[in-house]
XYZ file of N, CA, C and O in Angstrom:
748
model
N 32.175 -13.088 58.058
C 31.610 -14.339 57.926
C 32.482 -15.493 57.950
O 33.566 -15.359 57.225
N 32.360 -16.564 58.668
C 33.283 -17.704 58.583
C 33.305 -18.491 57.346
O 32.311 -18.642 56.851
N 34.534 -18.894 56.965
C 34.532 -19.749 55.840
C 34.368 -21.195 56.251
O 34.596 -22.076 55.326
N 34.337 -21.595 57.504
C 34.330 -22.876 58.062
C 33.094 -23.574 57.531
O 32.011 -22.946 57.412
N 32.972 -24.947 57.443
C 31.826 -25.551 57.077
C 30.710 -25.326 58.261
O 31.227 -25.601 59.529
N 29.593 -25.055 57.949
C 28.575 -24.695 59.077
C 27.660 -26.033 59.145
O 27.095 -26.525 58.240
N 27.604 -26.562 60.450
C 26.791 -27.732 60.642
C 25.852 -27.357 61.798
O 26.237 -26.715 62.865
N 24.667 -27.694 61.585
C 23.599 -27.469 62.616
C 23.132 -28.842 63.140
O 22.976 -29.795 62.374
N 23.128 -28.909 64.493
C 22.662 -30.166 65.155
C 21.504 -29.674 66.060
O 21.774 -29.130 67.214
N 20.229 -30.025 65.656
C 19.039 -29.633 66.478
C 18.995 -30.717 67.637
O 19.148 -31.927 67.374
N 18.602 -30.291 68.921
C 18.534 -31.214 70.092
C 17.219 -30.931 70.701
O 16.776 -29.767 70.824
N 16.566 -32.060 71.277
C 15.377 -32.058 72.118
C 15.553 -32.940 73.189
O 16.320 -33.951 73.045
N 14.888 -32.747 74.250
C 14.893 -33.659 75.329
C 14.664 -35.140 74.853
O 13.804 -35.423 74.020
N 15.578 -35.978 75.421
C 15.480 -37.471 74.959
C 16.483 -37.736 73.872
O 16.530 -38.915 73.312
N 17.393 -36.759 73.327
C 18.380 -37.047 72.312
C 19.356 -38.109 72.789
O 19.432 -38.444 73.973
N 19.744 -38.843 71.785
C 20.870 -39.933 72.111
C 22.140 -39.180 72.365
O 22.807 -38.649 71.584
N 22.568 -39.346 73.670
C 23.823 -38.596 74.204
C 24.987 -38.862 73.355
O 25.701 -37.933 72.973
N 25.385 -40.112 73.084
C 26.564 -40.284 72.317
C 26.585 -39.836 70.898
O 27.606 -39.275 70.535
N 25.445 -39.744 70.297
C 25.430 -39.259 68.910
C 25.632 -37.876 68.772
O 26.311 -37.345 67.964
N 25.122 -37.096 69.834
C 25.311 -35.563 69.758
C 26.807 -35.338 70.089
O 27.463 -34.442 69.539
N 27.201 -35.890 71.241
C 28.580 -35.540 71.635
C 29.663 -36.023 70.565
O 30.571 -35.210 70.300
N 29.596 -37.145 70.206
C 30.579 -37.748 69.155
C 30.563 -36.979 67.837
O 31.569 -36.437 67.462
N 29.290 -36.657 67.397
C 29.297 -35.948 66.078
C 29.765 -34.676 66.243
O 30.516 -34.104 65.344
N 29.236 -33.825 67.309
C 29.774 -32.625 67.465
C 31.241 -32.397 67.656
O 31.934 -31.569 67.129
N 31.856 -33.225 68.481
C 33.247 -33.367 68.796
C 34.098 -33.626 67.593
O 35.012 -32.867 67.299
N 33.812 -34.739 66.704
C 34.520 -35.016 65.489
C 34.497 -33.867 64.506
O 35.512 -33.603 63.963
N 33.301 -33.359 64.310
C 33.177 -32.265 63.379
C 33.885 -31.136 63.835
O 34.568 -30.401 62.921
N 33.997 -30.714 65.097
C 34.727 -29.622 65.551
C 36.362 -29.885 65.503
O 36.967 -28.829 65.078
N 36.665 -31.011 65.744
C 38.072 -31.468 65.493
C 38.551 -31.234 64.168
O 39.596 -30.913 63.967
N 37.580 -31.431 63.186
C 37.979 -31.259 61.724
C 37.893 -29.788 61.344
O 38.288 -29.508 60.183
N 37.530 -28.877 62.239
C 37.476 -27.571 61.885
C 36.214 -26.980 61.488
O 35.905 -25.922 60.921
N 35.084 -27.762 61.489
C 33.726 -27.323 61.098
C 33.097 -26.375 62.317
O 33.713 -26.520 63.473
N 32.317 -25.460 61.951
C 31.607 -24.561 62.871
C 30.334 -25.258 63.282
O 29.361 -25.328 62.511
N 30.233 -25.950 64.459
C 29.094 -26.749 64.834
C 28.257 -25.960 65.778
O 28.819 -25.325 66.717
N 26.895 -25.836 65.400
C 25.996 -25.099 66.309
C 24.906 -26.103 66.825
O 24.149 -26.676 65.959
N 25.039 -26.283 68.111
C 23.884 -27.114 68.597
C 22.822 -26.228 69.054
O 22.971 -25.375 69.833
N 21.674 -26.514 68.387
C 20.487 -25.620 68.682
C 19.241 -26.457 69.269
O 18.918 -27.533 69.023
N 18.801 -25.724 70.454
C 17.615 -26.386 71.192
C 16.377 -25.701 70.651
O 16.327 -24.698 70.092
N 15.269 -26.442 70.758
C 13.985 -25.995 70.449
C 13.520 -24.982 71.452
O 12.458 -24.151 70.874
N 13.907 -24.946 72.524
C 13.380 -23.955 73.547
C 14.752 -23.475 74.315
O 15.782 -24.192 74.406
N 14.550 -22.466 75.221
C 15.582 -22.022 76.093
C 15.876 -22.968 77.238
O 15.049 -23.709 77.569
N 17.185 -22.982 77.494
C 17.536 -23.730 78.621
C 18.239 -25.105 78.508
O 18.336 -25.454 77.122
N 18.782 -25.673 79.334
C 19.503 -26.980 79.009
C 18.386 -28.066 78.521
O 17.343 -28.038 78.733
N 19.107 -29.040 77.873
C 18.383 -30.047 77.221
C 18.943 -31.411 77.764
O 20.159 -31.566 77.885
N 18.061 -32.334 78.155
C 18.567 -33.672 78.723
C 18.371 -34.711 77.668
O 17.400 -35.021 77.177
N 19.593 -35.519 77.566
C 19.613 -36.637 76.697
C 18.905 -37.780 77.461
O 18.556 -37.783 78.661
N 18.706 -38.880 76.479
C 17.994 -40.037 77.008
C 18.808 -40.820 78.049
O 18.038 -41.514 78.823
N 20.045 -40.604 78.205
C 20.892 -41.304 79.324
C 21.199 -40.332 80.386
O 22.009 -40.549 81.271
N 20.673 -39.121 80.383
C 20.662 -38.232 81.523
C 21.810 -37.077 81.308
O 22.013 -36.258 82.188
N 22.538 -37.060 80.189
C 23.453 -35.898 79.885
C 22.598 -34.615 79.822
O 21.709 -34.492 79.122
N 23.070 -33.751 80.583
C 22.515 -32.346 80.567
C 23.431 -31.496 79.677
O 24.574 -31.311 79.924
N 22.869 -30.881 78.529
C 23.645 -30.176 77.632
C 23.001 -28.873 77.591
O 21.883 -28.571 77.548
N 23.947 -27.866 77.528
C 23.634 -26.493 77.347
C 23.982 -26.003 75.860
O 25.079 -26.024 75.539
N 22.894 -25.944 75.010
C 23.005 -25.719 73.563
C 23.708 -24.380 73.218
O 23.750 -23.531 74.127
N 24.271 -24.294 72.091
C 24.883 -23.101 71.697
C 23.826 -21.893 71.558
O 24.057 -20.636 71.743
N 22.650 -22.306 71.225
C 21.652 -21.239 70.838
C 20.205 -21.945 70.925
O 20.186 -23.250 70.994
N 19.213 -21.199 70.745
C 17.949 -21.659 70.548
C 17.434 -21.635 69.155
O 17.939 -20.578 68.470
N 16.378 -22.322 68.787
C 15.814 -22.085 67.405
C 15.429 -20.601 67.048
O 15.757 -19.993 66.101
N 14.623 -19.995 68.048
C 14.377 -18.593 67.867
C 15.409 -17.730 67.789
O 15.296 -16.511 67.122
N 16.560 -17.942 68.376
C 17.729 -17.038 68.223
C 18.793 -17.518 67.176
O 19.743 -16.756 66.979
N 18.525 -18.553 66.540
C 19.348 -19.054 65.398
C 19.512 -17.951 64.427
O 18.665 -17.492 63.720
N 20.909 -17.577 64.130
C 21.227 -16.693 63.149
C 20.851 -17.168 61.659
O 20.826 -18.432 61.559
N 20.514 -16.357 60.777
C 20.204 -16.896 59.513
C 21.293 -17.244 58.702
O 21.300 -17.104 57.451
N 22.317 -17.912 59.253
C 23.421 -18.381 58.565
C 23.137 -19.619 57.792
O 22.210 -20.471 58.003
N 23.519 -19.688 56.429
C 23.420 -20.875 55.664
C 24.161 -22.063 56.168
O 25.414 -21.996 56.410
N 23.385 -23.097 56.494
C 24.325 -24.292 56.918
C 24.462 -25.237 55.850
O 23.798 -25.459 54.937
N 25.718 -25.850 55.975
C 26.107 -26.858 54.944
C 25.534 -28.179 55.268
O 25.227 -28.875 54.225
N 25.192 -28.551 56.374
C 24.603 -29.828 56.712
C 23.798 -29.750 58.093
O 24.175 -28.973 58.967
N 22.656 -30.502 58.032
C 21.965 -30.548 59.308
C 22.095 -31.951 59.753
O 21.837 -32.872 58.880
N 22.630 -32.255 61.035
C 22.782 -33.566 61.531
C 21.642 -33.826 62.514
O 21.613 -33.013 63.547
N 20.868 -34.801 62.194
C 19.756 -35.093 63.184
C 20.218 -36.276 63.982
O 20.325 -37.345 63.509
N 20.428 -36.078 65.263
C 20.606 -37.223 66.184
C 19.423 -38.075 66.528
O 18.334 -37.497 66.374
N 19.621 -39.222 66.922
C 18.614 -40.105 67.359
C 18.178 -39.923 68.765
O 18.307 -38.972 69.339
N 17.707 -41.114 69.247
C 17.167 -41.138 70.666
C 15.540 -41.022 70.456
O 15.094 -40.098 69.804
N 14.812 -42.065 70.508
C 13.429 -42.091 70.129
C 12.626 -40.896 70.703
O 11.906 -40.223 70.129
N 12.845 -40.496 72.085
C 12.151 -39.333 72.607
C 12.571 -38.159 71.967
O 11.763 -37.290 71.631
N 13.952 -37.984 71.791
C 14.408 -36.694 71.232
C 13.848 -36.568 69.767
O 13.492 -35.505 69.390
N 13.756 -37.513 68.876
C 13.301 -37.523 67.585
C 11.852 -37.197 67.655
O 11.288 -36.393 66.934
N 11.081 -37.806 68.614
C 9.638 -37.497 68.793
C 9.429 -36.007 69.007
O 8.470 -35.337 68.401
N 10.348 -35.454 69.899
C 10.298 -33.937 70.154
C 10.574 -33.138 68.968
O 10.049 -32.104 68.820
N 11.644 -33.474 68.329
C 12.032 -32.775 67.092
C 11.015 -32.805 66.063
O 10.672 -31.669 65.545
N 10.232 -33.820 65.902
C 9.300 -34.052 64.821
C 8.076 -33.049 65.217
O 7.281 -32.690 64.273
N 7.883 -32.595 66.469
C 6.791 -31.661 66.831
C 7.069 -30.145 66.481
O 6.238 -29.351 66.584
N 8.366 -30.008 65.938
C 8.782 -28.481 65.779
C 8.553 -28.158 64.340
O 9.440 -28.645 63.488
N 7.555 -27.640 63.863
C 7.186 -27.306 62.502
C 8.282 -26.574 61.777
O 8.546 -26.804 60.633
N 9.016 -25.600 62.438
C 10.014 -24.899 61.639
C 11.164 -25.825 61.211
O 11.789 -25.696 59.992
N 11.493 -26.800 62.047
C 12.576 -27.741 61.625
C 12.083 -28.477 60.405
O 12.759 -28.739 59.460
N 10.838 -29.056 60.598
C 10.257 -29.912 59.420
C 10.178 -29.125 58.156
O 10.521 -29.542 57.059
N 9.886 -27.771 58.250
C 9.824 -26.943 57.014
C 11.204 -26.802 56.396
O 11.446 -26.920 55.162
N 12.247 -26.560 57.215
C 13.641 -26.479 56.906
C 14.095 -27.826 56.241
O 14.789 -27.782 55.155
N 13.772 -28.964 56.820
C 14.153 -30.227 56.181
C 13.467 -30.366 54.766
O 14.209 -30.851 53.904
N 12.277 -30.057 54.594
C 11.643 -30.198 53.332
C 12.345 -29.317 52.371
O 12.578 -29.662 51.277
N 12.560 -28.069 52.704
C 13.186 -27.199 51.854
C 14.576 -27.722 51.438
O 14.841 -27.557 50.258
N 15.322 -28.173 52.405
C 16.745 -28.641 52.024
C 16.589 -29.901 51.055
O 17.486 -30.005 50.314
N 15.578 -30.817 51.329
C 15.457 -31.938 50.410
C 15.251 -31.499 49.026
O 15.709 -31.859 48.044
N 14.282 -30.434 48.874
C 13.855 -29.836 47.690
C 15.145 -29.278 46.949
O 15.086 -29.171 45.614
N 16.006 -28.737 47.724
C 17.171 -27.908 47.101
C 18.330 -28.898 46.902
O 19.400 -28.440 46.561
N 18.193 -30.078 47.425
C 19.290 -31.178 47.279
C 20.450 -30.709 48.260
O 21.574 -31.116 48.009
N 20.209 -30.199 49.344
C 21.237 -29.999 50.496
C 21.256 -31.061 51.396
O 20.452 -31.750 51.545
N 22.521 -31.220 51.903
C 22.878 -32.170 52.833
C 21.950 -32.311 54.155
O 21.777 -31.351 54.766
N 21.504 -33.478 54.310
C 20.778 -33.825 55.513
C 21.375 -35.191 55.997
O 21.487 -36.189 55.198
N 21.890 -35.195 57.255
C 22.367 -36.396 57.931
C 21.578 -36.746 59.030
O 21.140 -35.982 59.771
N 21.302 -38.047 59.133
C 20.347 -38.556 60.199
C 20.876 -39.991 60.713
O 21.359 -40.736 59.950
N 20.836 -40.002 61.980
C 21.305 -41.249 62.608
C 20.279 -41.969 63.512
O 19.462 -41.166 64.269
N 20.347 -43.162 63.836
C 19.510 -43.922 64.771
C 18.021 -43.890 64.446
O 17.627 -44.391 63.519
N 17.226 -43.251 65.312
C 15.771 -43.032 65.085
C 15.483 -41.844 64.052
O 14.415 -41.817 63.678
N 16.446 -40.947 63.834
C 16.156 -39.839 63.009
C 15.723 -40.135 61.595
O 14.937 -39.346 61.047
N 16.346 -41.174 61.054
C 15.799 -41.554 59.562
C 14.262 -41.724 59.643
O 13.557 -41.551 58.653
N 13.733 -42.243 60.721
C 12.216 -42.503 60.861
C 11.485 -41.188 60.667
O 10.468 -41.184 60.168
N 11.949 -40.040 61.297
C 11.472 -38.769 61.175
C 11.439 -38.479 59.697
O 10.376 -37.853 59.221
N 12.404 -38.684 59.075
C 12.525 -38.296 57.635
C 11.547 -39.092 56.746
O 10.798 -38.663 55.788
N 11.351 -40.472 57.183
C 10.463 -41.301 56.461
C 9.077 -40.844 56.611
O 8.299 -40.790 55.728
N 8.690 -40.434 57.829
C 7.296 -39.997 58.275
C 6.963 -38.701 57.561
O 5.814 -38.377 57.284
N 7.970 -37.906 57.153
C 7.758 -36.675 56.475
C 7.985 -36.833 54.957
O 7.952 -35.906 54.348
N 7.978 -38.025 54.430
C 8.245 -38.449 53.160
C 9.375 -37.868 52.390
O 9.361 -37.205 51.401
N 10.580 -37.738 53.252
C 11.741 -37.160 52.650
C 12.845 -38.141 52.276
O 13.921 -37.864 51.904
N 12.502 -39.437 52.148
C 13.323 -40.417 51.778
C 13.059 -41.068 50.504
O 13.817 -41.983 50.092
N 12.206 -40.509 49.692
C 11.697 -41.049 48.468
C 12.877 -41.386 47.480
O 13.876 -40.594 47.084
N 12.890 -42.768 47.197
C 13.921 -43.376 46.339
C 15.314 -43.327 46.808
O 16.233 -43.441 46.017
N 15.515 -43.080 48.089
C 16.865 -42.937 48.745
C 17.350 -44.339 49.279
O 16.436 -45.061 49.813
N 18.643 -44.550 49.247
C 19.169 -45.732 50.049
C 19.404 -45.042 51.398
O 20.039 -43.959 51.560
N 19.018 -45.885 52.356
C 19.047 -45.365 53.833
C 19.156 -46.514 54.802
O 18.907 -47.671 54.420
N 19.777 -46.102 56.080
C 19.889 -47.153 57.032
C 19.373 -46.257 58.365
O 19.167 -45.187 58.502
N 19.126 -47.154 59.424
C 18.553 -46.703 60.597
C 18.678 -47.653 61.666
O 19.008 -48.799 61.455
N 18.330 -47.286 62.995
C 18.363 -48.183 64.026
C 17.426 -49.254 63.664
O 16.308 -49.035 63.185
N 17.695 -50.559 63.983
C 16.816 -51.710 63.691
C 15.359 -51.431 64.210
O 15.274 -51.116 65.272
N 14.406 -51.597 63.356
C 12.992 -51.347 63.781
C 12.364 -50.116 63.493
O 11.214 -49.823 63.555
N 13.254 -49.080 63.221
C 12.889 -47.730 62.919
C 12.213 -47.477 61.536
O 11.131 -46.882 61.413
N 12.873 -48.208 60.595
C 12.343 -48.136 59.215
C 11.884 -49.514 58.790
O 12.358 -50.527 59.226
N 11.008 -49.441 57.812
C 10.375 -50.741 57.199
C 11.329 -51.252 56.163
O 11.633 -50.524 55.135
N 12.076 -52.359 56.416
C 13.016 -52.781 55.390
C 12.354 -53.220 53.894
O 12.901 -53.279 53.000
N 10.963 -53.356 53.896
C 10.283 -53.758 52.761
C 9.658 -52.470 52.126
O 8.796 -52.615 51.218
N 9.840 -51.281 52.626
C 9.224 -50.154 52.049
C 9.439 -49.890 50.599
O 10.520 -50.180 50.042
N 8.538 -49.495 49.904
C 8.608 -49.108 48.541
C 8.890 -47.761 48.283
O 9.343 -47.301 47.152
N 8.931 -46.899 49.470
C 9.252 -45.486 49.226
C 10.842 -45.222 49.248
O 11.326 -44.394 48.605
N 11.647 -46.026 49.989
C 12.907 -45.846 50.118
C 13.645 -47.375 50.015
O 12.967 -48.343 50.086
N 14.945 -47.300 49.915
C 15.731 -48.572 49.876
C 16.547 -48.876 51.173
O 17.497 -48.158 51.434
N 16.023 -49.737 51.998
C 16.672 -49.819 53.355
C 17.916 -50.689 53.242
O 17.889 -51.797 52.483
N 18.919 -50.386 53.902
C 20.278 -51.128 53.942
C 20.633 -51.274 55.363
O 20.235 -50.529 56.246
N 21.274 -52.418 55.557
C 21.683 -52.533 57.081
C 23.128 -52.070 57.367
O 23.745 -52.499 58.328
N 23.735 -51.454 56.522
C 25.182 -50.889 56.633
C 25.258 -49.995 57.724
O 24.162 -49.307 58.119
N 26.416 -49.742 58.351
C 26.687 -48.878 59.413
C 26.413 -47.373 59.025
O 25.810 -46.576 59.690
N 26.859 -46.991 57.872
C 26.697 -45.735 57.254
C 26.326 -45.870 55.799
O 26.934 -46.625 55.129
N 25.229 -45.177 55.371
C 24.905 -45.118 54.014
C 24.785 -43.640 53.472
O 24.289 -42.807 54.042
N 25.487 -43.488 52.265
C 25.435 -42.072 51.774
C 24.858 -42.238 50.356
O 25.306 -43.171 49.527
N 23.737 -41.591 50.157
C 22.991 -41.483 48.868
C 22.775 -40.120 48.557
O 21.801 -39.468 48.998
N 23.533 -39.560 47.655
C 23.581 -38.078 47.275
C 23.630 -37.249 48.567
O 24.552 -37.305 49.345
N 22.655 -36.290 48.707
C 22.632 -35.395 49.848
C 22.099 -35.903 51.272
O 21.952 -35.309 52.131
N 21.872 -37.347 51.217
C 21.351 -38.059 52.423
C 22.422 -38.857 53.023
O 22.907 -39.817 52.279
N 22.786 -38.716 54.251
C 23.698 -39.431 55.006
C 22.972 -40.060 56.065
O 22.352 -39.286 56.866
N 23.006 -41.467 56.187
C 22.249 -42.042 57.463
C 23.185 -42.987 58.096
O 24.171 -43.600 57.490
N 22.748 -43.269 59.286
C 23.595 -44.259 60.140
C 22.774 -44.903 61.008
O 21.558 -44.526 61.410
N 23.213 -46.194 61.724
C 22.436 -47.015 62.520
C 22.190 -46.596 63.989
O 21.151 -46.865 64.492
N 23.144 -46.159 64.571
C 23.031 -45.864 66.142
C 24.188 -45.442 66.791
O 25.274 -45.177 66.211
N 24.099 -45.420 68.083
C 25.308 -45.016 68.844
C 26.696 -45.687 68.601
O 27.569 -45.001 68.569
N 26.669 -46.956 68.320
C 27.878 -47.493 68.031
C 28.462 -47.189 66.602
O 29.586 -47.478 66.435
N 27.746 -46.538 65.793
C 28.182 -46.199 64.502
C 28.349 -44.726 64.420
O 28.816 -44.170 63.318
N 28.290 -44.058 65.444
C 28.239 -42.434 65.560
C 29.697 -41.978 65.032
O 29.769 -41.031 64.352
N 30.754 -42.668 65.458
C 31.994 -42.130 65.008
C 32.330 -42.377 63.506
O 32.909 -41.451 62.940
N 31.882 -43.584 63.025
C 31.998 -43.729 61.459
C 31.070 -42.640 60.846
O 31.576 -42.220 59.889
N 29.891 -42.458 61.270
C 29.018 -41.476 60.815
C 29.682 -40.046 60.687
O 29.732 -39.428 59.674
N 30.127 -39.650 61.830
C 30.836 -38.362 61.938
C 32.072 -38.204 60.915
O 32.302 -37.351 60.331
N 32.938 -39.284 60.994
C 34.064 -39.276 60.132
C 33.626 -39.345 58.618
O 34.430 -38.710 57.713
N 32.537 -40.064 58.247
C 31.986 -39.994 56.843
C 31.658 -38.547 56.609
O 31.921 -38.114 55.463
N 31.073 -37.739 57.465
C 30.650 -36.490 57.095
C 31.895 -35.570 57.034
O 31.855 -34.717 56.155
N 32.919 -35.772 57.881
C 34.172 -35.121 57.593
C 34.654 -35.302 56.150
O 35.184 -34.449 55.536
N 34.719 -36.554 55.892
C 35.250 -36.902 54.643
C 34.332 -36.306 53.311
O 34.961 -35.696 52.399
N 33.075 -36.215 53.534
C 32.207 -35.625 52.386
C 32.323 -34.083 52.459
O 32.295 -33.608 51.353
N 32.496 -33.477 53.591
C 32.581 -32.099 53.669
C 33.875 -31.542 53.422
O 34.061 -30.417 52.933
N 34.997 -32.262 53.902
C 36.291 -31.669 53.821
C 37.311 -32.508 53.087
O 38.498 -32.156 52.917
N 36.973 -33.705 52.646
C 37.849 -34.472 51.940
C 38.411 -35.656 52.671
O 38.539 -35.604 53.910
N 39.057 -36.653 51.916
C 39.529 -37.857 52.520
C 40.764 -37.544 53.512
O 41.090 -38.226 54.414
N 41.684 -36.611 53.082
C 42.814 -36.255 53.756
C 42.527 -35.694 55.147
O 43.074 -35.888 56.189
N 41.399 -34.829 55.169
C 40.983 -34.236 56.547
C 40.457 -35.279 57.366
O 40.549 -35.333 58.653
N 39.656 -36.296 56.680
C 39.276 -37.297 57.449
C 40.284 -38.103 58.230
O 40.328 -38.413 59.420
N 41.318 -38.463 57.319
C 42.526 -39.157 57.999
C 43.228 -38.348 58.996
O 43.514 -38.882 60.230
N 43.419 -37.139 58.887
C 44.021 -36.190 59.832
C 43.163 -36.038 61.108
O 43.753 -35.891 62.186
N 41.985 -36.158 60.902
C 41.115 -36.134 62.205
C 41.007 -37.505 62.872
O 40.943 -37.573 64.123
N 41.011 -38.525 62.083
C 40.854 -39.833 62.738
C 42.125 -40.416 63.376
O 42.044 -41.137 64.378
N 43.230 -40.131 62.756
C 44.625 -40.685 63.357
C 44.869 -40.416 64.935
O 45.018 -41.334 65.646
N 44.535 -39.085 65.309
C 44.682 -38.832 66.857
C 43.767 -39.464 67.683
O 43.968 -39.545 69.002
N 42.683 -40.114 67.082
C 41.686 -40.655 67.981
C 42.082 -42.114 68.350
O 41.558 -42.702 69.182
N 43.245 -42.605 67.672
C 43.751 -43.971 67.942
C 42.693 -45.109 67.750
O 42.544 -45.874 68.676
N 41.899 -45.024 66.706
C 40.933 -46.086 66.603
C 41.816 -47.311 66.076
O 42.700 -47.158 65.370
N 41.225 -48.467 66.221
C 41.787 -49.790 65.858
C 41.939 -49.729 64.429
O 42.797 -50.492 63.899
N 41.128 -49.042 63.678
C 41.130 -49.223 62.133
C 42.297 -48.272 61.614
O 42.492 -48.252 60.324
N 42.954 -47.424 62.344
C 43.922 -46.453 61.785
C 45.299 -47.051 61.709
O 45.743 -47.856 62.624
């Protein structure tokens, strides 16, 4: 069994291309074991036309304990993910157990509709969440961390989101070590 941090990224047709690619790339650069899982066999097409061959399908997914589930956005992709009952059951179970769930762009909307954001601070793509909701506390920050919930706004914040996950999972030194070779202007 691998001692690497286990990351699960479920994808469905219509996923936000940048969010899946950037998150999986950054987390892999940091040494995480990332598994991109499709809901059905075969390639999955992103909202901008990227054709992705996932690592596995939901039905073939090994019973490995995941350290974090990263839900990418893309309105159509999130809509398709939300139709998958086993994923919704896993998210509810993770919330009840206080395990990490990360969601970006339209994906926090899925969590809101499943009532998984109760009393949490959260962000999302503008218009996805109700900023006046009494169920959760909406923020307009690029990335929001509230206990086991990590959320982010959209494609433009995907790198910050992924690097925040690296820091939470592996520490600030690993984040720095992963970020420096990227040559970001903030380094």
